[in-house]
Structures are given as C-alpha cells and as structure tokens.
Coordinates of C-alpha atoms in Angstrom, one line a residue:
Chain A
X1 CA -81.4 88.3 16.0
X2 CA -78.6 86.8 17.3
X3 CA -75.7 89.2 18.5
X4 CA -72.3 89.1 18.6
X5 CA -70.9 86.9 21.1
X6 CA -67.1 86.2 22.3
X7 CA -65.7 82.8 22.8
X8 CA -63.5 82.7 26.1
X9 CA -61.6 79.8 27.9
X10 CA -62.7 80.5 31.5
X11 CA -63.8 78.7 34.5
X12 CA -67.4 78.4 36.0
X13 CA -67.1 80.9 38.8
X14 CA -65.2 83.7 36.6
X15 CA -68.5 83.2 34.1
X16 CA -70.7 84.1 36.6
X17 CA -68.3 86.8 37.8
X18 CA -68.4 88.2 34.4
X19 CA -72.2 87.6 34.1
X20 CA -72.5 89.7 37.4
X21 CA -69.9 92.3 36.1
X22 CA -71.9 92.8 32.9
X23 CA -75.5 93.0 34.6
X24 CA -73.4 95.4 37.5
X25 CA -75.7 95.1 40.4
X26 CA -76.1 98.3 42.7
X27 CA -75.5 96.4 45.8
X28 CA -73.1 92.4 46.5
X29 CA -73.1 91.6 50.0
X30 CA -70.4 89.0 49.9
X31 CA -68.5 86.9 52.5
X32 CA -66.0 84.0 51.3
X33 CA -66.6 80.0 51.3
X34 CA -65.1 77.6 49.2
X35 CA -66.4 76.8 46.0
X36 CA -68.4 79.8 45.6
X37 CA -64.7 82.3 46.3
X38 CA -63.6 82.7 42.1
X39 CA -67.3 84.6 41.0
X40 CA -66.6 87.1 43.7
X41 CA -62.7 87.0 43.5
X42 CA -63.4 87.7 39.9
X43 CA -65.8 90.7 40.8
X44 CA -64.3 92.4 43.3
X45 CA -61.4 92.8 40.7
X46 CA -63.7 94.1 38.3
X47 CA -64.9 96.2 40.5
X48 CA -61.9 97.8 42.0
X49 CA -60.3 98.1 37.8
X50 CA -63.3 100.3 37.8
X51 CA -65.5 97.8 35.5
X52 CA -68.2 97.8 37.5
X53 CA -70.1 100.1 40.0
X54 CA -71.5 98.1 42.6
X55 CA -71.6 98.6 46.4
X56 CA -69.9 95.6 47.5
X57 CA -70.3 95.2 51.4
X58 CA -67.8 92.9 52.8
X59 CA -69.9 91.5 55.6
X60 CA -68.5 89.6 58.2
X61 CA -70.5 86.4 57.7
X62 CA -73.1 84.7 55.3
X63 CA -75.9 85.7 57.8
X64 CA -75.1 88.9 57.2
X65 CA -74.5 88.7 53.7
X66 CA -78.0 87.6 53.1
X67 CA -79.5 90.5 55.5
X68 CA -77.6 93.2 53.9
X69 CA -79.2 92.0 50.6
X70 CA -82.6 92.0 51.9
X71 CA -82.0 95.3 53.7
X72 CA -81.1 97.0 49.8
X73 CA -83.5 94.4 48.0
X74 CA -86.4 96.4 50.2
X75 CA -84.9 99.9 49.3
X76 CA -84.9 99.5 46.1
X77 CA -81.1 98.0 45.0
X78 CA -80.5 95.3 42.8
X79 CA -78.7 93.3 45.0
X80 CA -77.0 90.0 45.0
X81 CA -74.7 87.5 47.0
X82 CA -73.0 84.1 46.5
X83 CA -72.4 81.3 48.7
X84 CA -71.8 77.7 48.8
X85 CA -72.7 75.1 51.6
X86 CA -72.0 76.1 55.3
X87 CA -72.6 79.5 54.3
X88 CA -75.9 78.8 53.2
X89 CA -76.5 77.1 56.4
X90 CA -75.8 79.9 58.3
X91 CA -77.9 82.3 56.2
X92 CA -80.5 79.8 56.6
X93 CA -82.4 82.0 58.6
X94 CA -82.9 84.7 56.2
X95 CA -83.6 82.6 52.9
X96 CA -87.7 82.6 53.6
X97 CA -87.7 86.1 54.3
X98 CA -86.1 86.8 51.3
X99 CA -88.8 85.3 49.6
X100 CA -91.8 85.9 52.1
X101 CA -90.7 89.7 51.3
X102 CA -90.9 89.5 47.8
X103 CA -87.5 90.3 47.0
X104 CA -85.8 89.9 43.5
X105 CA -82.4 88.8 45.1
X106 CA -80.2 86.8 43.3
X107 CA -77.4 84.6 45.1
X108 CA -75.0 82.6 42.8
X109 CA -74.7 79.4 44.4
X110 CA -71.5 76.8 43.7
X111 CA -73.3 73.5 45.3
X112 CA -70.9 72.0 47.9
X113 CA -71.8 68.9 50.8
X114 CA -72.6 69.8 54.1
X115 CA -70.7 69.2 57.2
X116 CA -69.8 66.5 58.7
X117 CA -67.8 65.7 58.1
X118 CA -66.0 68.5 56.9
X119 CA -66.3 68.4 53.2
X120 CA -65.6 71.0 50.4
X121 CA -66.1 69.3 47.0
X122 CA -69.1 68.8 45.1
X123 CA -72.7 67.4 45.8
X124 CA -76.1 69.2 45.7
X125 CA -76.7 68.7 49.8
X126 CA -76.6 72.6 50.3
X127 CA -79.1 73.5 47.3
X128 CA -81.5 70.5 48.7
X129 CA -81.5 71.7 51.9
X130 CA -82.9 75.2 50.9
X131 CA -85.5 74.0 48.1
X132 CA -88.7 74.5 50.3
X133 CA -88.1 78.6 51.0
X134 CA -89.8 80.0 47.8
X135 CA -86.8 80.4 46.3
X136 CA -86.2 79.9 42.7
X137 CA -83.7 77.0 41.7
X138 CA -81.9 76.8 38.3
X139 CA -79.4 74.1 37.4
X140 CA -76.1 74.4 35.6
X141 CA -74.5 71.0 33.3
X142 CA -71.5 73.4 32.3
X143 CA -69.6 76.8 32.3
X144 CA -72.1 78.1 29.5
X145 CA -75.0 77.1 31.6
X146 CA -73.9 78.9 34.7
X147 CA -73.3 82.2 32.8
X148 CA -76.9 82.0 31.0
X149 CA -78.6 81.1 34.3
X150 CA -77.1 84.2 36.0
X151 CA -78.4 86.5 33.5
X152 CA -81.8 84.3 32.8
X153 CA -82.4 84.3 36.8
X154 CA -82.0 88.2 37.4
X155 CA -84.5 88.7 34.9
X156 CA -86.8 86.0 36.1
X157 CA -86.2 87.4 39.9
X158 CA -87.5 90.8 39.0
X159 CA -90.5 89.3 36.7
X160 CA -91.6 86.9 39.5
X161 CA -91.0 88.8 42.6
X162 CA -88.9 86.1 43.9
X163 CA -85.5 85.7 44.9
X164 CA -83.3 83.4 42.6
X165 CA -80.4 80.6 43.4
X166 CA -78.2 79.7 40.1
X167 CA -77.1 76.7 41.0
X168 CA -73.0 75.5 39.5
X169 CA -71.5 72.0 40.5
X170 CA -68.8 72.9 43.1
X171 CA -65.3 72.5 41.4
X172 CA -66.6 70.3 38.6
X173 CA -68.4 73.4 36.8
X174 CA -66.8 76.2 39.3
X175 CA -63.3 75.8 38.8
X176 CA -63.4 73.6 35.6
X177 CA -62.1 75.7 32.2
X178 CA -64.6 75.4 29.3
X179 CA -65.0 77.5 26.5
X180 CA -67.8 79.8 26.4
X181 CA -69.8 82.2 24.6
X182 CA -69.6 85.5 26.6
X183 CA -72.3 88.1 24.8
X184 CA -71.4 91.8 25.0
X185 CA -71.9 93.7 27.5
X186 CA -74.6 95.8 25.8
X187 CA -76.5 92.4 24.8
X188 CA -76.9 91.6 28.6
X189 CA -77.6 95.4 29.7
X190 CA -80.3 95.8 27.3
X191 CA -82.0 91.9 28.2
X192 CA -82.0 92.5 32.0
X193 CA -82.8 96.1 31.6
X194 CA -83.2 98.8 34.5
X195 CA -84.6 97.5 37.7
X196 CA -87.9 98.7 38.5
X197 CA -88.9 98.3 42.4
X198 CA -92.1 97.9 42.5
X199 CA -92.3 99.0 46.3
X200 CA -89.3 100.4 48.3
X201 CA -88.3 101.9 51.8
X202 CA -87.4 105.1 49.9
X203 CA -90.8 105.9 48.9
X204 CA -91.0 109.3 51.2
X205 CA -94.5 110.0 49.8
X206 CA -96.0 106.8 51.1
X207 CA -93.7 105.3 53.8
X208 CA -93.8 101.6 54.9
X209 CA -93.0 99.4 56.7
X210 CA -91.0 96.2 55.8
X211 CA -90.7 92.4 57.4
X212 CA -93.5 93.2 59.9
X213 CA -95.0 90.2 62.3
X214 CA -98.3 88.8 60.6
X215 CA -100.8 87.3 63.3
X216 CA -102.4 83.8 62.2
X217 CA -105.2 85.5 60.8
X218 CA -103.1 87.1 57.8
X219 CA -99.7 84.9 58.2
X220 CA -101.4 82.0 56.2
X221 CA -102.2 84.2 53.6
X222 CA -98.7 85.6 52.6
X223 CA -97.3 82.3 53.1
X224 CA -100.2 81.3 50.2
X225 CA -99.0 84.6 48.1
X226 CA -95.6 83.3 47.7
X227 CA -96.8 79.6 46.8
X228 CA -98.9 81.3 43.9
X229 CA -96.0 83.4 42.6
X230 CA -93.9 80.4 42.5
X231 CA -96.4 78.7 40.7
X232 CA -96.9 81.0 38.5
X233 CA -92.5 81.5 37.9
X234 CA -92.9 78.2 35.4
X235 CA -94.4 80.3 32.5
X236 CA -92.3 83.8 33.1
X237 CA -89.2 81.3 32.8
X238 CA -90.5 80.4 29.6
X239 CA -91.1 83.7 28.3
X240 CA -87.5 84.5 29.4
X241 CA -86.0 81.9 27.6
X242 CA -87.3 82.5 24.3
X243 CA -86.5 86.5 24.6
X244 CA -83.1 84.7 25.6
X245 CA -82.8 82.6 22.6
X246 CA -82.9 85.3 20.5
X247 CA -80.0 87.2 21.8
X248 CA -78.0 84.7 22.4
X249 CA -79.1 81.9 20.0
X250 CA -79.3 79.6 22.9
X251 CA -82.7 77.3 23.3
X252 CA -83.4 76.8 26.9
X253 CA -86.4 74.8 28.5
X254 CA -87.4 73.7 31.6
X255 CA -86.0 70.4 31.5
X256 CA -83.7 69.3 28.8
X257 CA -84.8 65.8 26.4
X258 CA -81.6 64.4 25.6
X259 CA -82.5 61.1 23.1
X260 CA -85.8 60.6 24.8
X261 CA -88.2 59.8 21.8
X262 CA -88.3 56.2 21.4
X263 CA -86.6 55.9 24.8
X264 CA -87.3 52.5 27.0
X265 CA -84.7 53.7 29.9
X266 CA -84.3 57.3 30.9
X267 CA -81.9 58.6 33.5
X268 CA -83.3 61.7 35.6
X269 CA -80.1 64.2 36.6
X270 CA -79.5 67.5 36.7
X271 CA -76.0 69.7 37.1
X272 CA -72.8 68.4 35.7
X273 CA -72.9 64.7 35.9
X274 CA -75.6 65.1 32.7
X275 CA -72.5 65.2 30.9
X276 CA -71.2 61.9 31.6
X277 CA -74.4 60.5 31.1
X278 CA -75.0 62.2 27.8
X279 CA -71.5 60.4 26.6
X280 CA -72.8 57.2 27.8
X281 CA -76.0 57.4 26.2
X282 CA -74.2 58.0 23.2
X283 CA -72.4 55.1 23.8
X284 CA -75.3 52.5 24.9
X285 CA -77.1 53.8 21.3
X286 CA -74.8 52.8 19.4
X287 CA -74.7 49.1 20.7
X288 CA -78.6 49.5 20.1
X289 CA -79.7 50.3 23.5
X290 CA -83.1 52.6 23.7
X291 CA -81.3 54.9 26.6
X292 CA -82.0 58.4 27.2
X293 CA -81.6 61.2 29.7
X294 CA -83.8 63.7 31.6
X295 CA -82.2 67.0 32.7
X296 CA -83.6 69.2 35.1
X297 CA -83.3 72.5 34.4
X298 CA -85.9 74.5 36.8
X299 CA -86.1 72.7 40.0
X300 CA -87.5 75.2 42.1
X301 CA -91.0 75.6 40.4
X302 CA -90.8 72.0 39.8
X303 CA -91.8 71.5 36.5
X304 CA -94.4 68.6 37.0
X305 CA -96.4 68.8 33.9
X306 CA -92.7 69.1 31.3
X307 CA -91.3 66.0 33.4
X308 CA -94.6 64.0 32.7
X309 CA -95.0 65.0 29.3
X310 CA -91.5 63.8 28.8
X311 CA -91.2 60.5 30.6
X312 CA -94.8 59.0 30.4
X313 CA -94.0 56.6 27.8
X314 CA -91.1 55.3 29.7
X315 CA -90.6 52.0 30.8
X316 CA -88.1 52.3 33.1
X317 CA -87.1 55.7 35.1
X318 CA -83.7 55.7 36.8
X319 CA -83.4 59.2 39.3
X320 CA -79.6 60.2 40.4
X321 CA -79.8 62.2 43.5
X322 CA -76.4 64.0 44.7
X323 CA -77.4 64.5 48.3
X324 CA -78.6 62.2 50.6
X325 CA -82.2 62.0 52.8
X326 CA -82.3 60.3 55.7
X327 CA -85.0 58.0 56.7
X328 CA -87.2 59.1 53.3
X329 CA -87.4 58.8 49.5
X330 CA -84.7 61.2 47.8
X331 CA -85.8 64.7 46.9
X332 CA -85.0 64.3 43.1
X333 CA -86.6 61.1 42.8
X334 CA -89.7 61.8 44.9
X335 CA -90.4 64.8 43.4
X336 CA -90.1 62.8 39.8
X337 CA -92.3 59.9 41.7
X338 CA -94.9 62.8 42.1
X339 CA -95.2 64.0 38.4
X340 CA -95.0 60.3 37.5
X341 CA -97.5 59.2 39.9
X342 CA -95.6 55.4 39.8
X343 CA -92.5 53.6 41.2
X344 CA -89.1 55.2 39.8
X345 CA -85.2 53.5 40.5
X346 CA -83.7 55.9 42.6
X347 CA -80.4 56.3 43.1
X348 CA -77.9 58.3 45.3
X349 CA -74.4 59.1 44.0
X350 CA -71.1 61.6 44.0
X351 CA -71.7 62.7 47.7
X352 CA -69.0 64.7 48.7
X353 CA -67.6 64.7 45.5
X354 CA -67.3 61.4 44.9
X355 CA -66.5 61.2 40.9
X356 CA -69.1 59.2 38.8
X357 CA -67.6 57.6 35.8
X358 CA -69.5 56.3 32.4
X359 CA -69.0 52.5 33.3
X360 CA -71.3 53.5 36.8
X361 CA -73.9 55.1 34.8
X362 CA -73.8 52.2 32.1
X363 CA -74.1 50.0 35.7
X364 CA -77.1 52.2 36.5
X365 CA -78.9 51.5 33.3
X366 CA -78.1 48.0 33.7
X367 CA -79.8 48.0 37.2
X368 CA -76.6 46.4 38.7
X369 CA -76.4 49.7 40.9
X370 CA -79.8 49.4 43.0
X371 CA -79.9 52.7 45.6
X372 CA -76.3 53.7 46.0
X373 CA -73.4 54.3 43.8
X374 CA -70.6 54.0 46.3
Chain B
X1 CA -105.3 92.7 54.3
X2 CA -109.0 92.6 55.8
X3 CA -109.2 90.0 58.2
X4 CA -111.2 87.4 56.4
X5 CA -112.1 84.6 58.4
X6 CA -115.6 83.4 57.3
X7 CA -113.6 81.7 54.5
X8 CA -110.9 79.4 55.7
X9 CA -110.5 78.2 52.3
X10 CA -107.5 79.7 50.6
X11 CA -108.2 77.7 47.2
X12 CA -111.3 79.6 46.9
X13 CA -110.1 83.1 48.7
X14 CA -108.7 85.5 46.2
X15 CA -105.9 87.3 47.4
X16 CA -106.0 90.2 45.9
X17 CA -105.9 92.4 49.0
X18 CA -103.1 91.2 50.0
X19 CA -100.2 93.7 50.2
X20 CA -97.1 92.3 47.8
X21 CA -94.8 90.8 51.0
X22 CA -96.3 91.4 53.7
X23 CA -95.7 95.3 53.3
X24 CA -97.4 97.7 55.6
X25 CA -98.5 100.8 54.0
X26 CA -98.0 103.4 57.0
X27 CA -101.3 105.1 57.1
X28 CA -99.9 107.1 60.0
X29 CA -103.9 108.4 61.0
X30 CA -105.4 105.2 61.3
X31 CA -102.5 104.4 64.6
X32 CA -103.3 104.7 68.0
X33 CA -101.9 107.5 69.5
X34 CA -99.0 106.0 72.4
X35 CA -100.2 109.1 74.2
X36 CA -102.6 107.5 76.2
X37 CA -100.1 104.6 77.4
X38 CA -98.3 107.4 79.7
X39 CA -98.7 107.3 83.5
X40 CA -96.5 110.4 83.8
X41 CA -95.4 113.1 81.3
X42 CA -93.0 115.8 81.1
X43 CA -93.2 119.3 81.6
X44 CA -90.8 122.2 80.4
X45 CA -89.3 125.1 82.5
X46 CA -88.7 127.2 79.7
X47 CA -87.0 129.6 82.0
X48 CA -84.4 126.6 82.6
X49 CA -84.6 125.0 78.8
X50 CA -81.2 126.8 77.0
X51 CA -82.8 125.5 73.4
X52 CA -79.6 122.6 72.7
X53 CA -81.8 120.4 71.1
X54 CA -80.3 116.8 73.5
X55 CA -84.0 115.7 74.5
X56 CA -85.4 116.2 70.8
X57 CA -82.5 113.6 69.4
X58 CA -83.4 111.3 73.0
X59 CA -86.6 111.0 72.4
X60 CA -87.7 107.3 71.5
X61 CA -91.3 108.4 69.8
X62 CA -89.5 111.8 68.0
X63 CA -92.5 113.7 70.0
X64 CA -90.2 116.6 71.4
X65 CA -89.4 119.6 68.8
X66 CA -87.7 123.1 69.0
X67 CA -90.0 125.9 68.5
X68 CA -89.2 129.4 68.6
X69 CA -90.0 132.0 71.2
X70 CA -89.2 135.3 72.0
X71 CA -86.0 134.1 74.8
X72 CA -84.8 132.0 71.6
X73 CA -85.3 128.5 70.6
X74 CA -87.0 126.3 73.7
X75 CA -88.0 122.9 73.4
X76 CA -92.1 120.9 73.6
X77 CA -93.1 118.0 73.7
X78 CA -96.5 116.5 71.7
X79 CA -98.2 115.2 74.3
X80 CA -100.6 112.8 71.7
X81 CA -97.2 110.7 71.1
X82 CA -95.1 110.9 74.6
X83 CA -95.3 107.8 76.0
X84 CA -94.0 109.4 79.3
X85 CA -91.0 107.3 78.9
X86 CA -88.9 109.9 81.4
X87 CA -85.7 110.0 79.1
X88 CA -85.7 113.7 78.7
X89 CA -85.3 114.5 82.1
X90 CA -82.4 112.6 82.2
X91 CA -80.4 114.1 79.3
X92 CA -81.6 117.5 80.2
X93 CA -78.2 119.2 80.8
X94 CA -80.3 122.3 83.0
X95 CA -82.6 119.9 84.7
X96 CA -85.7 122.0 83.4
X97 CA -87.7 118.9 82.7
X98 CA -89.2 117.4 84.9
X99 CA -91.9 114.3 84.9
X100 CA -95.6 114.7 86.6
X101 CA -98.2 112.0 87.3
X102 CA -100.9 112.0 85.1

C-alpha cells in the first residue's frame, strides 16, 4: 500500500539530508568538500534542532571521516559519511577496508572531477575512481532519485554486508531544486528497520578481533568473500526495490528502459544527463527516429545480464562516459562492451562540468560526435 | 579459516569457513603464551611495594594485578604473559621491582 507522501521543493543534497535525518544514523563522521557540503549542512541542523540523534564526529579530514566510520561500523553503529571528489581521494585508503570488513557503511557521495586542475563542478571521475573496492554504486537522474537511493542503499548495505555509495550529480542534482516526494518519517523507519550487527567489537562474551593481517594463504580467500557478496548484491537490490515500490509507489530496477522496444539506436548514461537525453529522445521520435536510452541504475554489481537483455537487439549502442581513462577504453562503455560482447560508440563528455545540451546528444545519435564531446 | 592449500581453486573451494571479514574470533587458549619470549622478568619486594597500582596500568600485556595480603594491597605479576619487557621497574615509585635474568 502506498503511504502518504509529502511533495517538497528542495535541492539534491537537502534530500539526502532529510533522507539521512529520517533513517537517523547512530554515528556521521563528516568533514566538508564542495558539492557534497548541503546533505550535511542540512543534517547537522537537524541534528542540533534536536530532529535527529546521531553522533556526528567532526573529523578533521576525509581520511578520518572514513576511519571513524569503520571504527563504529565494527562496533555495531549505523554509521555513515559524505564526500565528494578530493575527499574521496584522500579516504582512498580506507574504501577496501570498508568493504574487505564487511561493513554496512553508507557514504552519500555528490560526484565532482578530480584535480588538476582544480575543479569543483560535476563529472563522475571521483565515483570511477573508487568502483573496483567492493563497494556498492547506485546512480541518481534527479532530486527524487537521490532521496530513494539513500534510503534503498542503507537497506541494501545491511542485507549485503557491503558498504554503499549513492551517487548525485555534483551541482546539477546537488544544488538543483526539484520537487519531490518526501515519505513520512514513520514510512522510512519502518522500511530500513533497526540495525542488526551481525558481529561487533562489543560482543564481551566472545571478543574479537577486527581488520587483522591475513597471510597469502587466507588473504585470497576474503578478497574472494567480498567478490561473492557483491555478486550476489544484484538480487537483494531487487528484492529491495519491490518492498520499495510498495511504500512509496515508486518502480525501481537495475537499469532503467526508457523507449527501448523497437529501438535501432540506444544511448547508454547514467546520473543526470539521462534527462536531457530522455527530452531528446522524445524529440528524435517524433520526427520518426527509432532512438532510445539505457540508464544505469546499479553500477557497482554491474548488472551484465539486465544490460544484455535490454540492448541485444540493438543496432547501434552509443556509451556517454563522464570521466575520462587514459590510455584505455572508458569504464562505462567497456563495462557495456563486456555484457555486449561486440563493438559499442563510446563517448566521453561534461568533464568538469562541462554542460551537454539536446542538440549534442541529437549530434551523438547522428554519429557526428565520434569519442569526445568537447 | 583452515589453511586449505591442496585446492588452489577458489571456483570450486567453498567458503564457508571463512569468518564474515576477516574477523578473528579471540579464542584466548589456543594463543601462545608471550611468557616464554622473556630473557628477564621481574620480581616484587613486597616489603617495598606500597600497593598504588602504577605498574598494573604500565603494563603493555595487562599481566600485573593487585592482590590482597595481610600488609594491604601489593602488586604480581603472571609470569605466563610477562614478556619481561622491564617497564615496571621504571614506573615503580619505591624501586621494589626489580628485573632478573632468566
């Protein structure tokens, strides 16, 4: 049954501040970066009007931020962070351990480019950069995205073991207003539920011992644990988003099909420029054109099996990548080029926040843009 | 985890021993006791010891403890866990510890 839901004109990061506020976390390590500063600007505020009761820790970098997570993640705390680019550098560190420990940790991220140079708008370059740590990577298109994928990941975190990034576009989704369905605070409570540790430093009957060395003879092993636990995050997503849907009303999948049925070209995207694209698509069908769009949705288990399902039939596959590999295939596209198992278009564009416009992605499906969209 | 190295081949191993992240479970009896790593350990004039408790909060392997005796409360050390580190001689405000060769 659906439940009551209230609309609200608010911006990306105050969503995911108010999705935060409404799950209220025991413990938010948190240390400031532009684009990610609004969801915890927007916390902290609920938090000190007495809204919320969680420990926030105002570490004094991301480094820490991340440690002071894992340190409450192992004794027992739902804990959480946010960060955007440089910090996530810095934290970079930590990020497998997170995983490699099994901890349910969520960190909110708003994508941002890297340095340098010095940057601070949008492009996916910080998300990319940690996709190979076992942690679990969920792209927003808008505001209402962002908010379910907070509240979808904590639950999937705790099911899967695995610590969680929501990924926003930086400014475009983070500091853009968009109306959005905010569900009550009772609605989220009762999806996320209590968190249940299922093995903690407080355990005085049976101590242990956490983030101890493992010699080669058991190292490969829990590397291999955390491979299987990703693989098997695909189908706890699922069941997530179907208890989802019927809260919330909301239909959810791994990868979104957006006018792919008799489609002969198909644009592969994720985050906000799916928007744009959706408009154009509009556009190019009604001239007659068979275009479509691909959004990505999960990134981190790739879905391979969902993205081959739904572009096998394709002629012609077109893959936007917002960050930029150097001296190999984009990650987008060969990670598409892998469930596909033939030649894709790929192309890179909005690095750094450069803006894409609906004549560019008409250009795209044209194949007058060939690798770059500068 | 048993150490399982017949079988290289992780596709095949189960990993059902495995402990969920690497976790140790601390099976304290199953340790080796540091005790025999010591070249030296300590011994306590209890005539000197005045019972204030600085060595037991020293003490690296948490092997020294207050017990009490008839002249009040005087401090030993468990000899199975000193490592014969000599800290406790050095914070010992009465000098009544003092370290012998094995």
């Amino acid at each position: 049954m659906k439940n009551k839901q209230i609309k609200k004109a608010i911006t990306g990061g105050f969503a995911v501040g108010e999705a935060i506020r409404q799950i209220n976390p025991d413990v938010m390590a948190v240390y400031p970066i532009t684009p990610q500063t609004p969801i915890v600007e927007y916390f902290a505020q609920e938090v000190a009007d007495g809204n919320a009761y969680t420990e926030i820790i105002p570490v004094e970098s991301e480094h820490s931020a991340m440690s002071a997570c894992i340190g409450s993640a192992a004794a027992g705390a739902r804990s959480m962070t946010a960060s955007s680019s440089q910090g996530i550098m810095y934290m970079m560190e930590m990020l497998p351990i997170a995983s490699a420990m099994r901890l349910p940790i969520v960190m909110a991220v708003s994508t941002r480019a890297i340095s340098g140079p010095l940057n601070i708008h949008g492009d996916h370059s910080d998300a990319m950069a940690m996709r190979d740590f076992g942690w679990i990577q969920l792209f927003a298109e808008s505001v209402q995205e962002a908010y379910d994928n907070l509240i979808i990941g904590t639950k999937l975190a705790e099911k899967a073991l695995l610590p969680v990034a929501p990924n926003m576009d930086g400014f475009i989704t983070s500091h853009s207003v968009e109306n959005v369905e905010i569900m009550t605070d009772q609605a989220v409570k009762e999806f996320v539920g209590e968190y249940q540790p299922t093995q903690t430093l407080f355990d005085f009957n049976e101590p242990k011992t956490f983030g101890a060395i493992a010699l080669p003879e058991s190292y490969f092993n829990f590397r291999k644990q955390v491979y299987d636990a990703m693989q098997e995050a695909e189908s706890k997503f699922l069941e997530i988003v179907s208890d989802f849907e019927k809260i919330s009303g909301r239909k959810y999948d791994l990868v979104e099909s957006y006018q792919l049925d008799d489609a002969e070209k198909v644009i592969v995207a994720m985050g906000s420029t799916c928007g744009t694209i959706k408009a154009t698509v509009d556009k190019l069908r009604g001239r007659g054109q068979k275009v479509g769009l691909l959004k990505i949705r999960l990134f981190r288990p790739w879905p391979v099996e969902a993205v081959y399902q739904a572009l096998k039939d394709v002629e012609q596959v077109f893959v936007l990548d917002k960050n930029l590999s150097f001296g190999t295939s984009q990650v987008l596209a060969g990670n598409v080029e892998i469930a596909l198992k033939r030649p894709i278009n790929s192309v890179v564009y909005g690095l750094g926040g450069r803006e894409i416009s609906e004549e560019e992605v008409e250009k795209i499906f044209t194949g007058e843009v060939r690798s770059f969209l500068i | 985890m048993k150490n399982n190295q017949e079988n290289n081949n992780l596709d095949e191993k189960g990993n059902d021993d495995l402990e969920l992240g690497a976790v140790i479970k601390n099976e304290i009896e199953f340790y080796p006791k540091v005790g025999e790593w010591k070249t030296e350990f300590p011994v306590y004039d209890h005539d000197k010891c005045i019972g204030c408790g600085i060595c037991v909060k020293h003490c690296p392997e948490g092997a020294i403890k207050l017990i009490k005796t008839p002249k009040g409360k005087k401090a030993v050390a468990d000899l199975e866990w000193c490592k014969g580190c000599g800290i406790c001689p050095t914070v010992c405000p009465t000098k009544a510890i003092q370290m012998r060769k094995k």
